[in-house]
Amino acid sequence: MTSPACLHDVVAVGAVYSRSFGPFTAPSVCRDTVTAPDEIACFSNSGTELDLLAVGAPFTVGTTSLAGTSAASAQYDP
């Protein structure tokens, strides 16, 4: 697992699909031919080092669909 997820004091988050919706392509990264709720997305970290799995693909904000592990985790803004 790469930085920052591999750092000791960091919560490592992986992304799962929110629902079944057919194939999903992360441009220039990977493609999942099948999607299902709670299935780890092809672009996500995976493994025993993960602290948390959260919905990261796809989710909608306003009229925009997004995907990504950083989007799957809550943001801290002091």
mmCIF file of N, CA and C in Angstrom:
data_model
loop_
_atom_site.group_PDB
_atom_site.id
_atom_site.type_symbol
_atom_site.label_atom_id
_atom_site.label_comp_id
_atom_site.label_asym_id
_atom_site.label_seq_id
_atom_site.Cartn_x
_atom_site.Cartn_y
_atom_site.Cartn_z
ATOM 1 N N MET A 1 0.857 -1.164 0.000
ATOM 2 C CA MET A 1 0.000 0.000 0.000
ATOM 3 C C MET A 1 0.903 1.227 0.000
ATOM 4 N N THR A 2 0.532 2.230 -0.774
ATOM 5 C CA THR A 2 1.360 3.420 -0.934
ATOM 6 C C THR A 2 1.018 4.499 0.086
ATOM 7 N N SER A 3 1.864 5.512 0.126
ATOM 8 C CA SER A 3 1.657 6.658 1.001
ATOM 9 C C SER A 3 0.489 7.490 0.480
ATOM 10 N N PRO A 4 -0.329 8.045 1.314
ATOM 11 C CA PRO A 4 -0.205 8.137 2.757
ATOM 12 C C PRO A 4 -0.850 6.971 3.505
ATOM 13 N N ALA A 5 -1.539 6.073 2.813
ATOM 14 C CA ALA A 5 -2.273 4.997 3.493
ATOM 15 C C ALA A 5 -1.361 4.071 4.292
ATOM 16 N N CYS A 6 -0.106 3.959 3.904
ATOM 17 C CA CYS A 6 0.810 3.050 4.597
ATOM 18 C C CYS A 6 1.378 3.641 5.881
ATOM 19 N N LEU A 7 1.164 4.912 6.131
ATOM 20 C CA LEU A 7 1.708 5.552 7.331
ATOM 21 C C LEU A 7 0.945 5.118 8.578
ATOM 22 N N HIS A 8 1.661 4.961 9.676
ATOM 23 C CA HIS A 8 1.103 4.414 10.913
ATOM 24 C C HIS A 8 -0.081 5.216 11.466
ATOM 25 N N ASP A 9 -0.001 6.526 11.458
ATOM 26 C CA ASP A 9 -1.039 7.363 12.071
ATOM 27 C C ASP A 9 -2.144 7.780 11.100
ATOM 28 N N VAL A 10 -2.241 7.123 9.972
ATOM 29 C CA VAL A 10 -3.227 7.461 8.940
ATOM 30 C C VAL A 10 -4.265 6.350 8.855
ATOM 31 N N VAL A 11 -5.511 6.716 8.670
ATOM 32 C CA VAL A 11 -6.575 5.745 8.445
ATOM 33 C C VAL A 11 -6.573 5.387 6.960
ATOM 34 N N ALA A 12 -6.322 4.134 6.649
ATOM 35 C CA ALA A 12 -6.293 3.664 5.265
ATOM 36 C C ALA A 12 -7.717 3.315 4.824
ATOM 37 N N VAL A 13 -8.185 3.974 3.774
ATOM 38 C CA VAL A 13 -9.565 3.812 3.307
ATOM 39 C C VAL A 13 -9.575 3.213 1.908
ATOM 40 N N GLY A 14 -10.394 2.191 1.727
ATOM 41 C CA GLY A 14 -10.608 1.607 0.414
ATOM 42 C C GLY A 14 -12.005 1.936 -0.068
ATOM 43 N N ALA A 15 -12.188 1.924 -1.385
ATOM 44 C CA ALA A 15 -13.482 2.270 -1.977
ATOM 45 C C ALA A 15 -14.230 1.029 -2.446
ATOM 46 N N VAL A 16 -15.534 1.008 -2.166
ATOM 47 C CA VAL A 16 -16.418 -0.040 -2.665
ATOM 48 C C VAL A 16 -17.514 0.600 -3.509
ATOM 49 N N TYR A 17 -18.149 -0.214 -4.334
ATOM 50 C CA TYR A 17 -19.264 0.278 -5.150
ATOM 51 C C TYR A 17 -20.520 0.433 -4.307
ATOM 52 N N SER A 18 -21.311 1.437 -4.641
ATOM 53 C CA SER A 18 -22.543 1.715 -3.911
ATOM 54 C C SER A 18 -23.701 0.844 -4.379
ATOM 55 N N ARG A 19 -23.627 0.371 -5.617
ATOM 56 C CA ARG A 19 -24.726 -0.412 -6.186
ATOM 57 C C ARG A 19 -24.234 -1.129 -7.440
ATOM 58 N N SER A 20 -25.064 -2.013 -7.977
ATOM 59 C CA SER A 20 -24.778 -2.663 -9.266
ATOM 60 C C SER A 20 -25.230 -1.719 -10.366
ATOM 61 N N PHE A 21 -24.351 -1.442 -11.323
ATOM 62 C CA PHE A 21 -24.731 -0.540 -12.415
ATOM 63 C C PHE A 21 -24.046 -0.889 -13.720
ATOM 64 N N GLY A 22 -23.468 -2.067 -13.812
ATOM 65 C CA GLY A 22 -22.792 -2.464 -15.043
ATOM 66 C C GLY A 22 -21.309 -2.173 -14.953
ATOM 67 N N PRO A 23 -20.617 -2.135 -16.089
ATOM 68 C CA PRO A 23 -19.174 -1.929 -16.073
ATOM 69 C C PRO A 23 -18.781 -0.522 -15.607
ATOM 70 N N PHE A 24 -17.577 -0.431 -15.042
ATOM 71 C CA PHE A 24 -17.044 0.856 -14.612
ATOM 72 C C PHE A 24 -15.600 0.949 -15.085
ATOM 73 N N THR A 25 -15.249 2.071 -15.683
ATOM 74 C CA THR A 25 -13.889 2.312 -16.138
ATOM 75 C C THR A 25 -13.319 3.524 -15.428
ATOM 76 N N ALA A 26 -12.165 3.349 -14.812
ATOM 77 C CA ALA A 26 -11.390 4.462 -14.274
ATOM 78 C C ALA A 26 -10.363 4.773 -15.363
ATOM 79 N N PRO A 27 -10.549 5.866 -16.121
ATOM 80 C CA PRO A 27 -9.709 6.143 -17.284
ATOM 81 C C PRO A 27 -8.208 6.032 -16.995
ATOM 82 N N SER A 28 -7.528 5.312 -17.853
ATOM 83 C CA SER A 28 -6.077 5.089 -17.786
ATOM 84 C C SER A 28 -5.645 4.332 -16.525
ATOM 85 N N VAL A 29 -6.600 3.715 -15.808
ATOM 86 C CA VAL A 29 -6.253 3.005 -14.576
ATOM 87 C C VAL A 29 -6.701 1.553 -14.631
ATOM 88 N N CYS A 30 -8.017 1.310 -14.753
ATOM 89 C CA CYS A 30 -8.529 -0.050 -14.695
ATOM 90 C C CYS A 30 -9.991 -0.079 -15.154
ATOM 91 N N ARG A 31 -10.519 -1.305 -15.258
ATOM 92 C CA ARG A 31 -11.923 -1.486 -15.629
ATOM 93 C C ARG A 31 -12.473 -2.686 -14.868
ATOM 94 N N ASP A 32 -13.653 -2.505 -14.264
ATOM 95 C CA ASP A 32 -14.401 -3.610 -13.675
ATOM 96 C C ASP A 32 -15.544 -3.914 -14.626
ATOM 97 N N THR A 33 -15.642 -5.149 -15.091
ATOM 98 C CA THR A 33 -16.712 -5.509 -16.026
ATOM 99 C C THR A 33 -18.043 -5.698 -15.319
ATOM 100 N N VAL A 34 -17.988 -5.971 -14.008
ATOM 101 C CA VAL A 34 -19.189 -6.164 -13.196
ATOM 102 C C VAL A 34 -19.033 -5.324 -11.932
ATOM 103 N N THR A 35 -20.117 -4.701 -11.499
ATOM 104 C CA THR A 35 -20.108 -3.950 -10.248
ATOM 105 C C THR A 35 -21.215 -4.473 -9.348
ATOM 106 N N ALA A 36 -20.999 -4.404 -8.049
ATOM 107 C CA ALA A 36 -21.985 -4.875 -7.083
ATOM 108 C C ALA A 36 -21.796 -4.104 -5.783
ATOM 109 N N PRO A 37 -22.863 -3.961 -5.002
ATOM 110 C CA PRO A 37 -22.722 -3.270 -3.726
ATOM 111 C C PRO A 37 -21.639 -3.919 -2.858
ATOM 112 N N ASP A 38 -20.819 -3.092 -2.256
ATOM 113 C CA ASP A 38 -19.756 -3.516 -1.344
ATOM 114 C C ASP A 38 -18.590 -4.248 -2.011
ATOM 115 N N GLU A 39 -18.554 -4.315 -3.348
ATOM 116 C CA GLU A 39 -17.414 -4.895 -4.055
ATOM 117 C C GLU A 39 -16.313 -3.845 -4.116
ATOM 118 N N ILE A 40 -15.079 -4.229 -3.804
ATOM 119 C CA ILE A 40 -13.957 -3.286 -3.852
ATOM 120 C C ILE A 40 -13.716 -2.875 -5.299
ATOM 121 N N ALA A 41 -13.639 -1.569 -5.516
ATOM 122 C CA ALA A 41 -13.418 -1.019 -6.858
ATOM 123 C C ALA A 41 -11.993 -1.313 -7.326
ATOM 124 N N CYS A 42 -11.820 -1.485 -8.627
ATOM 125 C CA CYS A 42 -10.516 -1.855 -9.179
ATOM 126 C C CYS A 42 -9.442 -0.809 -8.908
ATOM 127 N N PHE A 43 -9.805 0.448 -8.742
ATOM 128 C CA PHE A 43 -8.823 1.519 -8.518
ATOM 129 C C PHE A 43 -8.442 1.668 -7.048
ATOM 130 N N SER A 44 -9.089 0.916 -6.175
ATOM 131 C CA SER A 44 -8.905 1.074 -4.734
ATOM 132 C C SER A 44 -7.747 0.246 -4.200
ATOM 133 N N ASN A 45 -7.161 0.725 -3.106
ATOM 134 C CA ASN A 45 -6.277 -0.134 -2.328
ATOM 135 C C ASN A 45 -7.113 -1.283 -1.789
ATOM 136 N N SER A 46 -6.469 -2.394 -1.541
ATOM 137 C CA SER A 46 -7.156 -3.514 -0.910
ATOM 138 C C SER A 46 -6.129 -4.293 -0.107
ATOM 139 N N GLY A 47 -6.589 -5.005 0.880
ATOM 140 C CA GLY A 47 -5.693 -5.815 1.688
ATOM 141 C C GLY A 47 -5.988 -5.676 3.157
ATOM 142 N N THR A 48 -5.274 -6.448 3.937
ATOM 143 C CA THR A 48 -5.509 -6.492 5.377
ATOM 144 C C THR A 48 -5.090 -5.208 6.079
ATOM 145 N N GLU A 49 -4.284 -4.371 5.411
ATOM 146 C CA GLU A 49 -3.827 -3.124 6.016
ATOM 147 C C GLU A 49 -4.915 -2.054 6.045
ATOM 148 N N LEU A 50 -5.993 -2.233 5.281
ATOM 149 C CA LEU A 50 -7.062 -1.238 5.256
ATOM 150 C C LEU A 50 -7.756 -1.159 6.605
ATOM 151 N N ASP A 51 -8.048 0.066 7.018
ATOM 152 C CA ASP A 51 -8.782 0.283 8.259
ATOM 153 C C ASP A 51 -10.274 0.381 8.021
ATOM 154 N N LEU A 52 -10.664 0.770 6.813
ATOM 155 C CA LEU A 52 -12.056 1.092 6.536
ATOM 156 C C LEU A 52 -12.353 0.951 5.055
ATOM 157 N N LEU A 53 -13.517 0.427 4.738
ATOM 158 C CA LEU A 53 -14.039 0.439 3.369
ATOM 159 C C LEU A 53 -15.265 1.336 3.374
ATOM 160 N N ALA A 54 -15.371 2.201 2.376
ATOM 161 C CA ALA A 54 -16.491 3.132 2.290
ATOM 162 C C ALA A 54 -16.900 3.292 0.833
ATOM 163 N N VAL A 55 -18.140 3.719 0.630
ATOM 164 C CA VAL A 55 -18.624 3.937 -0.734
ATOM 165 C C VAL A 55 -17.748 4.989 -1.408
ATOM 166 N N GLY A 56 -17.179 4.596 -2.530
ATOM 167 C CA GLY A 56 -16.323 5.514 -3.273
ATOM 168 C C GLY A 56 -16.604 5.520 -4.750
ATOM 169 N N ALA A 57 -17.591 4.763 -5.211
ATOM 170 C CA ALA A 57 -17.888 4.728 -6.635
ATOM 171 C C ALA A 57 -19.273 4.165 -6.864
ATOM 172 N N PRO A 58 -20.059 4.740 -7.672
ATOM 173 C CA PRO A 58 -20.068 6.187 -7.875
ATOM 174 C C PRO A 58 -20.941 6.821 -6.807
ATOM 175 N N PHE A 59 -20.746 8.062 -6.592
ATOM 176 C CA PHE A 59 -21.660 8.822 -5.760
ATOM 177 C C PHE A 59 -21.866 10.163 -6.441
ATOM 178 N N THR A 60 -22.983 10.791 -6.157
ATOM 179 C CA THR A 60 -23.353 12.008 -6.868
ATOM 180 C C THR A 60 -23.372 13.194 -5.927
ATOM 181 N N VAL A 61 -22.746 14.272 -6.380
ATOM 182 C CA VAL A 61 -22.763 15.546 -5.670
ATOM 183 C C VAL A 61 -23.384 16.541 -6.643
ATOM 184 N N GLY A 62 -24.585 17.012 -6.302
ATOM 185 C CA GLY A 62 -25.303 17.882 -7.249
ATOM 186 C C GLY A 62 -25.641 17.111 -8.494
ATOM 187 N N THR A 63 -25.075 17.499 -9.621
ATOM 188 C CA THR A 63 -25.311 16.804 -10.887
ATOM 189 C C THR A 63 -24.065 16.081 -11.374
ATOM 190 N N THR A 64 -23.043 15.979 -10.529
ATOM 191 C CA THR A 64 -21.774 15.378 -10.921
ATOM 192 C C THR A 64 -21.575 14.042 -10.226
ATOM 193 N N SER A 65 -21.206 13.011 -11.007
ATOM 194 C CA SER A 65 -20.859 11.709 -10.440
ATOM 195 C C SER A 65 -19.355 11.659 -10.225
ATOM 196 N N LEU A 66 -18.945 11.173 -9.060
ATOM 197 C CA LEU A 66 -17.534 11.107 -8.700
ATOM 198 C C LEU A 66 -17.164 9.708 -8.246
ATOM 199 N N ALA A 67 -15.872 9.423 -8.245
ATOM 200 C CA ALA A 67 -15.365 8.159 -7.730
ATOM 201 C C ALA A 67 -13.964 8.387 -7.201
ATOM 202 N N GLY A 68 -13.608 7.643 -6.165
ATOM 203 C CA GLY A 68 -12.250 7.725 -5.649
ATOM 204 C C GLY A 68 -12.172 7.416 -4.175
ATOM 205 N N THR A 69 -11.021 6.903 -3.743
ATOM 206 C CA THR A 69 -10.877 6.564 -2.334
ATOM 207 C C THR A 69 -10.809 7.803 -1.462
ATOM 208 N N SER A 70 -10.271 8.902 -1.941
ATOM 209 C CA SER A 70 -10.249 10.096 -1.117
ATOM 210 C C SER A 70 -11.669 10.619 -0.924
ATOM 211 N N ALA A 71 -12.525 10.381 -1.883
ATOM 212 C CA ALA A 71 -13.915 10.784 -1.760
ATOM 213 C C ALA A 71 -14.688 9.862 -0.823
ATOM 214 N N ALA A 72 -14.149 8.684 -0.569
ATOM 215 C CA ALA A 72 -14.821 7.722 0.304
ATOM 216 C C ALA A 72 -14.631 8.047 1.772
ATOM 217 N N SER A 73 -13.671 8.887 2.084
ATOM 218 C CA SER A 73 -13.379 9.182 3.480
ATOM 219 C C SER A 73 -13.819 10.601 3.844
ATOM 220 N N ALA A 74 -14.116 10.766 5.108
ATOM 221 C CA ALA A 74 -14.483 12.098 5.591
ATOM 222 C C ALA A 74 -13.271 13.007 5.573
ATOM 223 N N GLN A 75 -13.476 14.249 5.362
ATOM 224 C CA GLN A 75 -12.391 15.226 5.339
ATOM 225 C C GLN A 75 -12.365 15.998 6.644
ATOM 226 N N TYR A 76 -11.174 16.267 7.136
ATOM 227 C CA TYR A 76 -11.008 17.064 8.343
ATOM 228 C C TYR A 76 -10.527 18.452 7.926
ATOM 229 N N ASP A 77 -11.243 19.460 8.324
ATOM 230 C CA ASP A 77 -10.898 20.828 7.961
ATOM 231 C C ASP A 77 -10.882 21.679 9.224
ATOM 232 N N PRO A 78 -9.709 21.835 9.838
ATOM 233 C CA PRO A 78 -9.650 22.559 11.119
ATOM 234 C C PRO A 78 -10.025 24.023 10.987
#
